[in-house]
Amino acid sequence: MFVPHSHDAADSIDDALEASREGVRALKVSLFLLLGTTILQFVVVLLSGSVALLADTVHNFSDALTAVPLWIAFILGRRVATRRYTYGFGRAEDLAGLFIIAVVALSAIVAAWQSIERFINPQPLHNLWWVVAAGFIGFLGNEAVAIYRIRVGQKIGSAALVADGVHARMDGFTSLAVLLGAFGAMVGFPLADPIVGLLISVAIVVLLWGTVRSIGRRLMDGIEPGLVHTVEDALAETPGVRGVERVQLRWVGHRLQGNATITLDDVSLEVADTVAAAASSHVRSTVRNLDDFVIRPQSASGSSATAQLAS
């Protein structure tokens, strides 16, 4: 529920340009929504002096800024391949994910530093009911952004956008944690505020580890096993295919590339081409965000390839 990571091929967009447009649209909407939430929270920080709310506000602001490198990455991903970058510029999206990790880590450090400083130099809190209201505002704003980012990210197959949505969802729950600090101060325990600030910092670090694994897996050409099984099943269901020897897939940004080796009976080159074309069509209709996919047929006797088809 909190860290969705699957990419349902049936829900994917098969056109790369349309997928990029969907991603940019999601980033625009979430950027302005989170900035609005952050501004409202910062006004309450000035009125109340709550360090827990300040920590939450800083993190919400950093989360809003992560939309900028992703925005740039989606635009770069539209560029055609060159002789230097023969696979295109889809990897810019994963590099943007690294920037997101750095920004989130910095926000955790800032939040922890502010909380520790408040332990050393306690300050009175004011307008605590406004702090409560700001916590709810932060939760609602982040949850709206999380739902939108995750839905679009899964639709277009963008791990970075899904990770950004998960950040927003966890930020929403840390916004609710601000309420604990406010209620603690109301009942005569002002240290509850910096304690909650430190807890928010810890929550950010825990979330960051999951994001590091997700982005790192993409950079290492890691793939969801379910996608491999889907492609294998699509190949095996194609008439004329006796077996599937190997399937390789990798994400390049939010698009898929790969190749496969299939086994056929001892048939002519023309028949092998026909079967390979049918297999390619079946795979493409099943995994709609697939770009380059090379199918290499080979005879059941293990002899050299009878044909090769790039789709």
PDB file of C-alpha atoms in Angstrom:
ATOM      1  CA  MET A   1       0.000   0.000   0.000  1.00  0.00           C
ATOM      2  CA  PHE A   2       2.776   2.442   0.889  1.00  0.00           C
ATOM      3  CA  VAL A   3       5.475   1.477  -1.632  1.00  0.00           C
ATOM      4  CA  PRO A   4       3.856   0.318  -4.884  1.00  0.00           C
ATOM      5  CA  HIS A   5       6.442  -0.858  -7.379  1.00  0.00           C
ATOM      6  CA  SER A   6       4.693  -2.978  -9.973  1.00  0.00           C
ATOM      7  CA  HIS A   7       4.257  -1.948 -13.598  1.00  0.00           C
ATOM      8  CA  ASP A   8       1.111  -3.450 -15.074  1.00  0.00           C
ATOM      9  CA  ALA A   9       1.751  -3.852 -18.785  1.00  0.00           C
ATOM     10  CA  ALA A  10      -1.976  -3.835 -19.508  1.00  0.00           C
ATOM     11  CA  ASP A  11      -2.269  -0.295 -18.134  1.00  0.00           C
ATOM     12  CA  SER A  12       0.808   1.078 -19.863  1.00  0.00           C
ATOM     13  CA  ILE A  13       0.858   3.689 -22.605  1.00  0.00           C
ATOM     14  CA  ASP A  14       2.327   2.285 -25.809  1.00  0.00           C
ATOM     15  CA  ASP A  15       3.338   5.633 -27.335  1.00  0.00           C
ATOM     16  CA  ALA A  16       6.607   7.026 -25.942  1.00  0.00           C
ATOM     17  CA  LEU A  17       5.759  10.676 -26.652  1.00  0.00           C
ATOM     18  CA  GLU A  18       2.320  10.405 -25.027  1.00  0.00           C
ATOM     19  CA  ALA A  19       3.884   8.713 -21.991  1.00  0.00           C
ATOM     20  CA  SER A  20       6.355  11.579 -21.662  1.00  0.00           C
ATOM     21  CA  ARG A  21       3.550  14.128 -21.919  1.00  0.00           C
ATOM     22  CA  GLU A  22       1.602  12.320 -19.204  1.00  0.00           C
ATOM     23  CA  GLY A  23       4.662  12.395 -16.956  1.00  0.00           C
ATOM     24  CA  VAL A  24       5.310  16.110 -17.501  1.00  0.00           C
ATOM     25  CA  ARG A  25       1.644  16.905 -16.830  1.00  0.00           C
ATOM     26  CA  ALA A  26       1.779  14.986 -13.549  1.00  0.00           C
ATOM     27  CA  LEU A  27       4.918  16.846 -12.520  1.00  0.00           C
ATOM     28  CA  LYS A  28       3.411  20.251 -13.295  1.00  0.00           C
ATOM     29  CA  VAL A  29       0.255  19.586 -11.282  1.00  0.00           C
ATOM     30  CA  SER A  30       2.097  18.075  -8.296  1.00  0.00           C
ATOM     31  CA  LEU A  31       4.743  20.828  -8.296  1.00  0.00           C
ATOM     32  CA  PHE A  32       2.262  23.655  -7.935  1.00  0.00           C
ATOM     33  CA  LEU A  33       0.068  21.744  -5.484  1.00  0.00           C
ATOM     34  CA  LEU A  34       3.006  20.968  -3.183  1.00  0.00           C
ATOM     35  CA  LEU A  35       4.357  24.515  -3.429  1.00  0.00           C
ATOM     36  CA  GLY A  36       0.953  25.819  -2.368  1.00  0.00           C
ATOM     37  CA  THR A  37       0.901  23.385   0.564  1.00  0.00           C
ATOM     38  CA  THR A  38       4.430  24.405   1.578  1.00  0.00           C
ATOM     39  CA  ILE A  39       3.620  28.122   1.522  1.00  0.00           C
ATOM     40  CA  LEU A  40       0.588  27.618   3.765  1.00  0.00           C
ATOM     41  CA  GLN A  41       2.631  25.533   6.202  1.00  0.00           C
ATOM     42  CA  PHE A  42       5.486  28.051   6.276  1.00  0.00           C
ATOM     43  CA  VAL A  43       3.090  30.847   7.241  1.00  0.00           C
ATOM     44  CA  VAL A  44       1.979  28.742  10.218  1.00  0.00           C
ATOM     45  CA  VAL A  45       5.649  28.044  11.111  1.00  0.00           C
ATOM     46  CA  LEU A  46       6.210  31.801  11.405  1.00  0.00           C
ATOM     47  CA  LEU A  47       3.109  32.159  13.578  1.00  0.00           C
ATOM     48  CA  SER A  48       3.806  29.186  15.857  1.00  0.00           C
ATOM     49  CA  GLY A  49       7.562  28.551  15.958  1.00  0.00           C
ATOM     50  CA  SER A  50       6.994  24.779  15.690  1.00  0.00           C
ATOM     51  CA  VAL A  51      10.216  23.007  14.728  1.00  0.00           C
ATOM     52  CA  ALA A  52       8.323  19.804  13.895  1.00  0.00           C
ATOM     53  CA  LEU A  53       6.193  21.742  11.434  1.00  0.00           C
ATOM     54  CA  LEU A  54       9.336  23.439  10.099  1.00  0.00           C
ATOM     55  CA  ALA A  55      10.908  20.017   9.489  1.00  0.00           C
ATOM     56  CA  ASP A  56       7.786  18.890   7.672  1.00  0.00           C
ATOM     57  CA  THR A  57       7.651  22.109   5.651  1.00  0.00           C
ATOM     58  CA  VAL A  58      11.297  21.819   4.587  1.00  0.00           C
ATOM     59  CA  HIS A  59      10.746  18.264   3.447  1.00  0.00           C
ATOM     60  CA  ASN A  60       7.573  19.152   1.549  1.00  0.00           C
ATOM     61  CA  PHE A  61       9.475  21.944  -0.187  1.00  0.00           C
ATOM     62  CA  SER A  62      12.304  19.572  -1.162  1.00  0.00           C
ATOM     63  CA  ASP A  63       9.740  17.076  -2.416  1.00  0.00           C
ATOM     64  CA  ALA A  64       8.203  19.782  -4.600  1.00  0.00           C
ATOM     65  CA  LEU A  65      11.648  20.630  -6.019  1.00  0.00           C
ATOM     66  CA  THR A  66      12.246  17.014  -7.058  1.00  0.00           C
ATOM     67  CA  ALA A  67       9.692  17.601  -9.825  1.00  0.00           C
ATOM     68  CA  VAL A  68      12.161  19.922 -11.591  1.00  0.00           C
ATOM     69  CA  PRO A  69      14.922  17.380 -12.485  1.00  0.00           C
ATOM     70  CA  LEU A  70      12.267  14.822 -13.422  1.00  0.00           C
ATOM     71  CA  TRP A  71      10.632  17.407 -15.658  1.00  0.00           C
ATOM     72  CA  ILE A  72      13.964  18.009 -17.392  1.00  0.00           C
ATOM     73  CA  ALA A  73      14.559  14.252 -17.683  1.00  0.00           C
ATOM     74  CA  PHE A  74      11.200  13.653 -19.375  1.00  0.00           C
ATOM     75  CA  ILE A  75      11.973  16.403 -21.894  1.00  0.00           C
ATOM     76  CA  LEU A  76      15.448  14.958 -22.572  1.00  0.00           C
ATOM     77  CA  GLY A  77      13.923  11.511 -23.002  1.00  0.00           C
ATOM     78  CA  ARG A  78      12.001  12.774 -26.044  1.00  0.00           C
ATOM     79  CA  ARG A  79      15.225  13.408 -27.959  1.00  0.00           C
ATOM     80  CA  VAL A  80      16.108  10.916 -30.659  1.00  0.00           C
ATOM     81  CA  ALA A  81      19.153   8.677 -30.355  1.00  0.00           C
ATOM     82  CA  THR A  82      22.463   9.987 -31.669  1.00  0.00           C
ATOM     83  CA  ARG A  83      25.711   8.354 -32.768  1.00  0.00           C
ATOM     84  CA  ARG A  84      27.115   9.041 -29.299  1.00  0.00           C
ATOM     85  CA  TYR A  85      23.972   8.090 -27.325  1.00  0.00           C
ATOM     86  CA  THR A  86      22.758   5.234 -29.488  1.00  0.00           C
ATOM     87  CA  TYR A  87      20.131   4.098 -26.970  1.00  0.00           C
ATOM     88  CA  GLY A  88      18.664   7.580 -26.611  1.00  0.00           C
ATOM     89  CA  PHE A  89      18.395   9.694 -23.462  1.00  0.00           C
ATOM     90  CA  GLY A  90      15.948   7.681 -21.361  1.00  0.00           C
ATOM     91  CA  ARG A  91      18.564   7.128 -18.646  1.00  0.00           C
ATOM     92  CA  ALA A  92      18.255  10.821 -17.733  1.00  0.00           C
ATOM     93  CA  GLU A  93      15.157   9.792 -15.799  1.00  0.00           C
ATOM     94  CA  ASP A  94      17.180   7.432 -13.593  1.00  0.00           C
ATOM     95  CA  LEU A  95      19.840  10.107 -13.058  1.00  0.00           C
ATOM     96  CA  ALA A  96      17.056  12.426 -11.923  1.00  0.00           C
ATOM     97  CA  GLY A  97      16.170   9.720  -9.414  1.00  0.00           C
ATOM     98  CA  LEU A  98      19.680  10.042  -7.954  1.00  0.00           C
ATOM     99  CA  PHE A  99      19.133  13.783  -7.586  1.00  0.00           C
ATOM    100  CA  ILE A 100      15.864  13.069  -5.769  1.00  0.00           C
ATOM    101  CA  ILE A 101      17.769  10.842  -3.342  1.00  0.00           C
ATOM    102  CA  ALA A 102      20.293  13.614  -2.649  1.00  0.00           C
ATOM    103  CA  VAL A 103      17.585  16.242  -2.057  1.00  0.00           C
ATOM    104  CA  VAL A 104      15.594  14.001   0.282  1.00  0.00           C
ATOM    105  CA  ALA A 105      18.751  13.120   2.238  1.00  0.00           C
ATOM    106  CA  LEU A 106      19.558  16.827   2.618  1.00  0.00           C
ATOM    107  CA  SER A 107      16.049  17.531   3.888  1.00  0.00           C
ATOM    108  CA  ALA A 108      16.477  14.818   6.538  1.00  0.00           C
ATOM    109  CA  ILE A 109      19.731  16.428   7.702  1.00  0.00           C
ATOM    110  CA  VAL A 110      18.149  19.888   7.901  1.00  0.00           C
ATOM    111  CA  ALA A 111      15.141  18.574   9.820  1.00  0.00           C
ATOM    112  CA  ALA A 112      17.344  16.700  12.318  1.00  0.00           C
ATOM    113  CA  TRP A 113      19.625  19.725  12.809  1.00  0.00           C
ATOM    114  CA  GLN A 114      16.695  22.034  13.516  1.00  0.00           C
ATOM    115  CA  SER A 115      15.219  19.563  16.006  1.00  0.00           C
ATOM    116  CA  ILE A 116      18.509  19.077  17.888  1.00  0.00           C
ATOM    117  CA  GLU A 117      19.001  22.841  18.045  1.00  0.00           C
ATOM    118  CA  ARG A 118      15.539  23.169  19.601  1.00  0.00           C
ATOM    119  CA  PHE A 119      16.519  20.645  22.291  1.00  0.00           C
ATOM    120  CA  ILE A 120      19.499  22.821  23.172  1.00  0.00           C
ATOM    121  CA  ASN A 121      17.617  26.124  22.944  1.00  0.00           C
ATOM    122  CA  PRO A 122      13.922  25.502  23.705  1.00  0.00           C
ATOM    123  CA  GLN A 123      11.483  28.067  22.358  1.00  0.00           C
ATOM    124  CA  PRO A 124       7.831  28.597  23.318  1.00  0.00           C
ATOM    125  CA  LEU A 125       5.194  27.526  20.813  1.00  0.00           C
ATOM    126  CA  HIS A 126       2.243  29.671  19.793  1.00  0.00           C
ATOM    127  CA  ASN A 127      -1.030  29.210  17.881  1.00  0.00           C
ATOM    128  CA  LEU A 128      -0.971  25.442  18.310  1.00  0.00           C
ATOM    129  CA  TRP A 129      -4.356  24.942  16.699  1.00  0.00           C
ATOM    130  CA  TRP A 130      -2.910  26.511  13.567  1.00  0.00           C
ATOM    131  CA  VAL A 131      -0.143  23.909  13.754  1.00  0.00           C
ATOM    132  CA  VAL A 132      -2.795  21.197  13.876  1.00  0.00           C
ATOM    133  CA  ALA A 133      -4.507  22.704  10.837  1.00  0.00           C
ATOM    134  CA  ALA A 134      -1.184  22.933   8.967  1.00  0.00           C
ATOM    135  CA  GLY A 135      -0.509  19.260   9.696  1.00  0.00           C
ATOM    136  CA  PHE A 136      -3.801  18.295   8.094  1.00  0.00           C
ATOM    137  CA  ILE A 137      -3.086  20.580   5.135  1.00  0.00           C
ATOM    138  CA  GLY A 138       0.275  18.873   4.650  1.00  0.00           C
ATOM    139  CA  PHE A 139      -1.322  15.435   4.784  1.00  0.00           C
ATOM    140  CA  LEU A 140      -4.093  16.237   2.306  1.00  0.00           C
ATOM    141  CA  GLY A 141      -1.750  17.990  -0.145  1.00  0.00           C
ATOM    142  CA  ASN A 142       0.813  15.188  -0.085  1.00  0.00           C
ATOM    143  CA  GLU A 143      -1.749  12.405  -0.382  1.00  0.00           C
ATOM    144  CA  ALA A 144      -3.350  14.069  -3.413  1.00  0.00           C
ATOM    145  CA  VAL A 145       0.071  14.391  -5.060  1.00  0.00           C
ATOM    146  CA  ALA A 146       0.997  10.806  -4.110  1.00  0.00           C
ATOM    147  CA  ILE A 147      -2.123   9.318  -5.677  1.00  0.00           C
ATOM    148  CA  TYR A 148      -1.572  11.277  -8.892  1.00  0.00           C
ATOM    149  CA  ARG A 149       2.169  10.613  -9.217  1.00  0.00           C
ATOM    150  CA  ILE A 150       1.919   6.897  -8.446  1.00  0.00           C
ATOM    151  CA  ARG A 151      -1.003   6.372 -10.815  1.00  0.00           C
ATOM    152  CA  VAL A 152       0.742   8.150 -13.699  1.00  0.00           C
ATOM    153  CA  GLY A 153       4.129   6.600 -12.869  1.00  0.00           C
ATOM    154  CA  GLN A 154       2.704   3.079 -13.016  1.00  0.00           C
ATOM    155  CA  LYS A 155       0.771   3.926 -16.166  1.00  0.00           C
ATOM    156  CA  ILE A 156       3.873   5.044 -18.067  1.00  0.00           C
ATOM    157  CA  GLY A 157       6.341   2.693 -16.321  1.00  0.00           C
ATOM    158  CA  SER A 158       8.408   5.396 -14.593  1.00  0.00           C
ATOM    159  CA  ALA A 159      10.160   4.142 -11.447  1.00  0.00           C
ATOM    160  CA  ALA A 160      11.386   7.646 -10.632  1.00  0.00           C
ATOM    161  CA  LEU A 161       7.868   9.106 -10.770  1.00  0.00           C
ATOM    162  CA  VAL A 162       6.451   6.254  -8.669  1.00  0.00           C
ATOM    163  CA  ALA A 163       9.268   6.766  -6.133  1.00  0.00           C
ATOM    164  CA  ASP A 164       8.443  10.463  -6.034  1.00  0.00           C
ATOM    165  CA  GLY A 165       4.817   9.589  -5.370  1.00  0.00           C
ATOM    166  CA  VAL A 166       5.804   7.274  -2.530  1.00  0.00           C
ATOM    167  CA  HIS A 167       7.840  10.142  -1.050  1.00  0.00           C
ATOM    168  CA  ALA A 168       4.754  12.324  -1.124  1.00  0.00           C
ATOM    169  CA  ARG A 169       2.657   9.614   0.558  1.00  0.00           C
ATOM    170  CA  MET A 170       5.131   9.178   3.395  1.00  0.00           C
ATOM    171  CA  ASP A 171       5.424  12.957   3.693  1.00  0.00           C
ATOM    172  CA  GLY A 172       1.676  13.031   4.263  1.00  0.00           C
ATOM    173  CA  PHE A 173       1.980  10.706   7.239  1.00  0.00           C
ATOM    174  CA  THR A 174       4.886  12.702   8.652  1.00  0.00           C
ATOM    175  CA  SER A 175       2.638  15.764   8.383  1.00  0.00           C
ATOM    176  CA  LEU A 176       0.158  13.962  10.608  1.00  0.00           C
ATOM    177  CA  ALA A 177       3.009  13.293  13.042  1.00  0.00           C
ATOM    178  CA  VAL A 178       3.291  17.068  13.506  1.00  0.00           C
ATOM    179  CA  LEU A 179      -0.033  16.849  15.329  1.00  0.00           C
ATOM    180  CA  LEU A 180       1.618  14.785  18.056  1.00  0.00           C
ATOM    181  CA  GLY A 181       4.076  17.582  18.740  1.00  0.00           C
ATOM    182  CA  ALA A 182       1.295  20.144  18.879  1.00  0.00           C
ATOM    183  CA  PHE A 183      -0.872  18.064  21.218  1.00  0.00           C
ATOM    184  CA  GLY A 184       2.154  17.341  23.423  1.00  0.00           C
ATOM    185  CA  ALA A 185       2.811  21.055  23.799  1.00  0.00           C
ATOM    186  CA  MET A 186      -0.886  21.601  24.609  1.00  0.00           C
ATOM    187  CA  VAL A 187      -0.722  19.202  27.569  1.00  0.00           C
ATOM    188  CA  GLY A 188       2.481  20.743  28.957  1.00  0.00           C
ATOM    189  CA  PHE A 189       5.207  18.681  27.213  1.00  0.00           C
ATOM    190  CA  PRO A 190       6.926  21.127  24.820  1.00  0.00           C
ATOM    191  CA  LEU A 191       9.787  18.696  24.067  1.00  0.00           C
ATOM    192  CA  ALA A 192       7.265  16.655  22.092  1.00  0.00           C
ATOM    193  CA  ASP A 193       7.758  19.107  19.229  1.00  0.00           C
ATOM    194  CA  PRO A 194      11.534  18.533  18.649  1.00  0.00           C
ATOM    195  CA  ILE A 195      11.070  14.820  19.381  1.00  0.00           C
ATOM    196  CA  VAL A 196       8.549  14.580  16.549  1.00  0.00           C
ATOM    197  CA  GLY A 197      10.963  16.564  14.369  1.00  0.00           C
ATOM    198  CA  LEU A 198      13.632  13.914  14.937  1.00  0.00           C
ATOM    199  CA  LEU A 199      11.130  11.122  14.254  1.00  0.00           C
ATOM    200  CA  ILE A 200      10.282  12.772  10.941  1.00  0.00           C
ATOM    201  CA  SER A 201      14.000  12.790  10.068  1.00  0.00           C
ATOM    202  CA  VAL A 202      14.243   9.076  10.854  1.00  0.00           C
ATOM    203  CA  ALA A 203      11.157   8.367   8.731  1.00  0.00           C
ATOM    204  CA  ILE A 204      12.745  10.225   5.818  1.00  0.00           C
ATOM    205  CA  VAL A 205      15.915   8.097   6.083  1.00  0.00           C
ATOM    206  CA  VAL A 206      13.889   4.858   6.188  1.00  0.00           C
ATOM    207  CA  LEU A 207      11.964   5.928   3.103  1.00  0.00           C
ATOM    208  CA  LEU A 208      15.193   6.948   1.383  1.00  0.00           C
ATOM    209  CA  TRP A 209      16.598   3.426   1.621  1.00  0.00           C
ATOM    210  CA  GLY A 210      13.682   2.010  -0.337  1.00  0.00           C
ATOM    211  CA  THR A 211      14.172   4.649  -3.009  1.00  0.00           C
ATOM    212  CA  VAL A 212      17.906   3.924  -3.250  1.00  0.00           C
ATOM    213  CA  ARG A 213      17.137   0.258  -3.910  1.00  0.00           C
ATOM    214  CA  SER A 214      14.502   1.097  -6.525  1.00  0.00           C
ATOM    215  CA  ILE A 215      16.651   3.547  -8.491  1.00  0.00           C
ATOM    216  CA  GLY A 216      19.780   1.443  -8.048  1.00  0.00           C
ATOM    217  CA  ARG A 217      17.980  -1.581  -9.480  1.00  0.00           C
ATOM    218  CA  ARG A 218      17.072   0.423 -12.575  1.00  0.00           C
ATOM    219  CA  LEU A 219      20.642   1.646 -13.050  1.00  0.00           C
ATOM    220  CA  MET A 220      21.826  -1.983 -12.817  1.00  0.00           C
ATOM    221  CA  ASP A 221      19.273  -3.015 -15.483  1.00  0.00           C
ATOM    222  CA  GLY A 222      17.148  -4.787 -12.902  1.00  0.00           C
ATOM    223  CA  ILE A 223      13.676  -5.785 -14.070  1.00  0.00           C
ATOM    224  CA  GLU A 224      10.481  -6.973 -12.396  1.00  0.00           C
ATOM    225  CA  PRO A 225      10.298 -10.809 -12.743  1.00  0.00           C
ATOM    226  CA  GLY A 226       6.605 -10.516 -13.541  1.00  0.00           C
ATOM    227  CA  LEU A 227       7.408  -8.658 -16.759  1.00  0.00           C
ATOM    228  CA  VAL A 228       9.791 -11.424 -17.834  1.00  0.00           C
ATOM    229  CA  HIS A 229       7.097 -14.035 -17.173  1.00  0.00           C
ATOM    230  CA  THR A 230       4.590 -11.994 -19.189  1.00  0.00           C
ATOM    231  CA  VAL A 231       6.896 -11.861 -22.209  1.00  0.00           C
ATOM    232  CA  GLU A 232       7.747 -15.566 -21.899  1.00  0.00           C
ATOM    233  CA  ASP A 233       4.057 -16.478 -21.802  1.00  0.00           C
ATOM    234  CA  ALA A 234       3.299 -14.281 -24.825  1.00  0.00           C
ATOM    235  CA  LEU A 235       6.094 -15.911 -26.815  1.00  0.00           C
ATOM    236  CA  ALA A 236       5.122 -19.432 -25.778  1.00  0.00           C
ATOM    237  CA  GLU A 237       1.478 -18.856 -26.777  1.00  0.00           C
ATOM    238  CA  THR A 238       2.462 -17.954 -30.342  1.00  0.00           C
ATOM    239  CA  PRO A 239       1.660 -20.766 -32.823  1.00  0.00           C
ATOM    240  CA  GLY A 240       4.841 -22.371 -34.132  1.00  0.00           C
ATOM    241  CA  VAL A 241       6.971 -21.568 -31.065  1.00  0.00           C
ATOM    242  CA  ARG A 242       8.135 -24.774 -29.385  1.00  0.00           C
ATOM    243  CA  GLY A 243      10.011 -23.128 -26.523  1.00  0.00           C
ATOM    244  CA  VAL A 244      11.494 -19.939 -25.118  1.00  0.00           C
ATOM    245  CA  GLU A 245      15.207 -20.181 -24.450  1.00  0.00           C
ATOM    246  CA  ARG A 246      15.962 -16.714 -23.096  1.00  0.00           C
ATOM    247  CA  VAL A 247      14.291 -13.367 -22.444  1.00  0.00           C
ATOM    248  CA  GLN A 248      16.210 -10.214 -21.537  1.00  0.00           C
ATOM    249  CA  LEU A 249      14.525  -6.928 -20.630  1.00  0.00           C
ATOM    250  CA  ARG A 250      15.669  -3.630 -19.230  1.00  0.00           C
ATOM    251  CA  TRP A 251      14.157  -0.238 -18.481  1.00  0.00           C
ATOM    252  CA  VAL A 252      15.526   2.837 -20.255  1.00  0.00           C
ATOM    253  CA  GLY A 253      13.718   5.576 -18.414  1.00  0.00           C
ATOM    254  CA  HIS A 254      10.051   4.586 -18.552  1.00  0.00           C
ATOM    255  CA  ARG A 255      10.377   2.488 -21.731  1.00  0.00           C
ATOM    256  CA  LEU A 256      11.357  -1.165 -22.128  1.00  0.00           C
ATOM    257  CA  GLN A 257      13.963  -2.699 -24.422  1.00  0.00           C
ATOM    258  CA  GLY A 258      15.063  -6.321 -24.773  1.00  0.00           C
ATOM    259  CA  ASN A 259      15.554  -9.467 -26.793  1.00  0.00           C
ATOM    260  CA  ALA A 260      14.510 -13.106 -26.788  1.00  0.00           C
ATOM    261  CA  THR A 261      15.563 -16.444 -28.227  1.00  0.00           C
ATOM    262  CA  ILE A 262      12.783 -18.819 -29.255  1.00  0.00           C
ATOM    263  CA  THR A 263      12.913 -22.441 -30.436  1.00  0.00           C
ATOM    264  CA  LEU A 264      11.141 -23.562 -33.629  1.00  0.00           C
ATOM    265  CA  ASP A 265      10.841 -26.792 -35.575  1.00  0.00           C
ATOM    266  CA  ASP A 266      13.220 -27.261 -38.489  1.00  0.00           C
ATOM    267  CA  VAL A 267      11.461 -24.898 -40.863  1.00  0.00           C
ATOM    268  CA  SER A 268      12.388 -22.674 -43.760  1.00  0.00           C
ATOM    269  CA  LEU A 269      13.702 -19.160 -43.288  1.00  0.00           C
ATOM    270  CA  GLU A 270      10.426 -17.748 -44.580  1.00  0.00           C
ATOM    271  CA  VAL A 271       8.352 -19.663 -42.023  1.00  0.00           C
ATOM    272  CA  ALA A 272      10.753 -18.692 -39.233  1.00  0.00           C
ATOM    273  CA  ASP A 273      10.343 -15.032 -40.178  1.00  0.00           C
ATOM    274  CA  THR A 274       6.557 -15.412 -40.104  1.00  0.00           C
ATOM    275  CA  VAL A 275       6.558 -17.046 -36.665  1.00  0.00           C
ATOM    276  CA  ALA A 276       8.971 -14.460 -35.293  1.00  0.00           C
ATOM    277  CA  ALA A 277       6.803 -11.633 -36.627  1.00  0.00           C
ATOM    278  CA  ALA A 278       3.717 -13.158 -35.011  1.00  0.00           C
ATOM    279  CA  ALA A 279       5.580 -13.584 -31.721  1.00  0.00           C
ATOM    280  CA  SER A 280       6.756  -9.968 -31.850  1.00  0.00           C
ATOM    281  CA  SER A 281       3.225  -8.724 -32.487  1.00  0.00           C
ATOM    282  CA  HIS A 282       1.855 -10.765 -29.587  1.00  0.00           C
ATOM    283  CA  VAL A 283       4.505  -9.502 -27.176  1.00  0.00           C
ATOM    284  CA  ARG A 284       3.979  -5.892 -28.255  1.00  0.00           C
ATOM    285  CA  SER A 285       0.210  -6.152 -27.742  1.00  0.00           C
ATOM    286  CA  THR A 286       0.806  -7.556 -24.253  1.00  0.00           C
ATOM    287  CA  VAL A 287       3.606  -5.229 -23.105  1.00  0.00           C
ATOM    288  CA  ARG A 288       2.564  -1.935 -24.610  1.00  0.00           C
ATOM    289  CA  ASN A 289       5.448   0.259 -23.422  1.00  0.00           C
ATOM    290  CA  LEU A 290       7.994  -1.919 -25.218  1.00  0.00           C
ATOM    291  CA  ASP A 291      10.285  -0.187 -27.707  1.00  0.00           C
ATOM    292  CA  ASP A 292      13.128  -2.181 -29.275  1.00  0.00           C
ATOM    293  CA  PHE A 293      12.721  -5.953 -28.986  1.00  0.00           C
ATOM    294  CA  VAL A 294      14.836  -8.405 -30.995  1.00  0.00           C
ATOM    295  CA  ILE A 295      13.594 -11.977 -31.492  1.00  0.00           C
ATOM    296  CA  ARG A 296      16.128 -14.619 -32.535  1.00  0.00           C
ATOM    297  CA  PRO A 297      14.599 -17.949 -33.631  1.00  0.00           C
ATOM    298  CA  GLN A 298      16.632 -21.158 -33.547  1.00  0.00           C
ATOM    299  CA  SER A 299      15.832 -24.714 -34.606  1.00  0.00           C
ATOM    300  CA  ALA A 300      14.842 -27.337 -32.056  1.00  0.00           C
ATOM    301  CA  SER A 301      17.870 -29.400 -33.045  1.00  0.00           C
ATOM    302  CA  GLY A 302      20.109 -26.668 -31.661  1.00  0.00           C
ATOM    303  CA  SER A 303      21.541 -25.563 -34.976  1.00  0.00           C
ATOM    304  CA  SER A 304      22.321 -21.978 -35.794  1.00  0.00           C
ATOM    305  CA  ALA A 305      19.588 -19.332 -35.894  1.00  0.00           C
ATOM    306  CA  THR A 306      17.143 -19.609 -38.765  1.00  0.00           C
ATOM    307  CA  ALA A 307      16.090 -15.967 -38.681  1.00  0.00           C
ATOM    308  CA  GLN A 308      16.248 -12.821 -36.660  1.00  0.00           C
ATOM    309  CA  LEU A 309      13.598 -10.141 -36.318  1.00  0.00           C
ATOM    310  CA  ALA A 310      13.884  -6.717 -34.710  1.00  0.00           C
ATOM    311  CA  SER A 311      10.642  -5.024 -33.717  1.00  0.00           C
TER     312      SER A 311
END
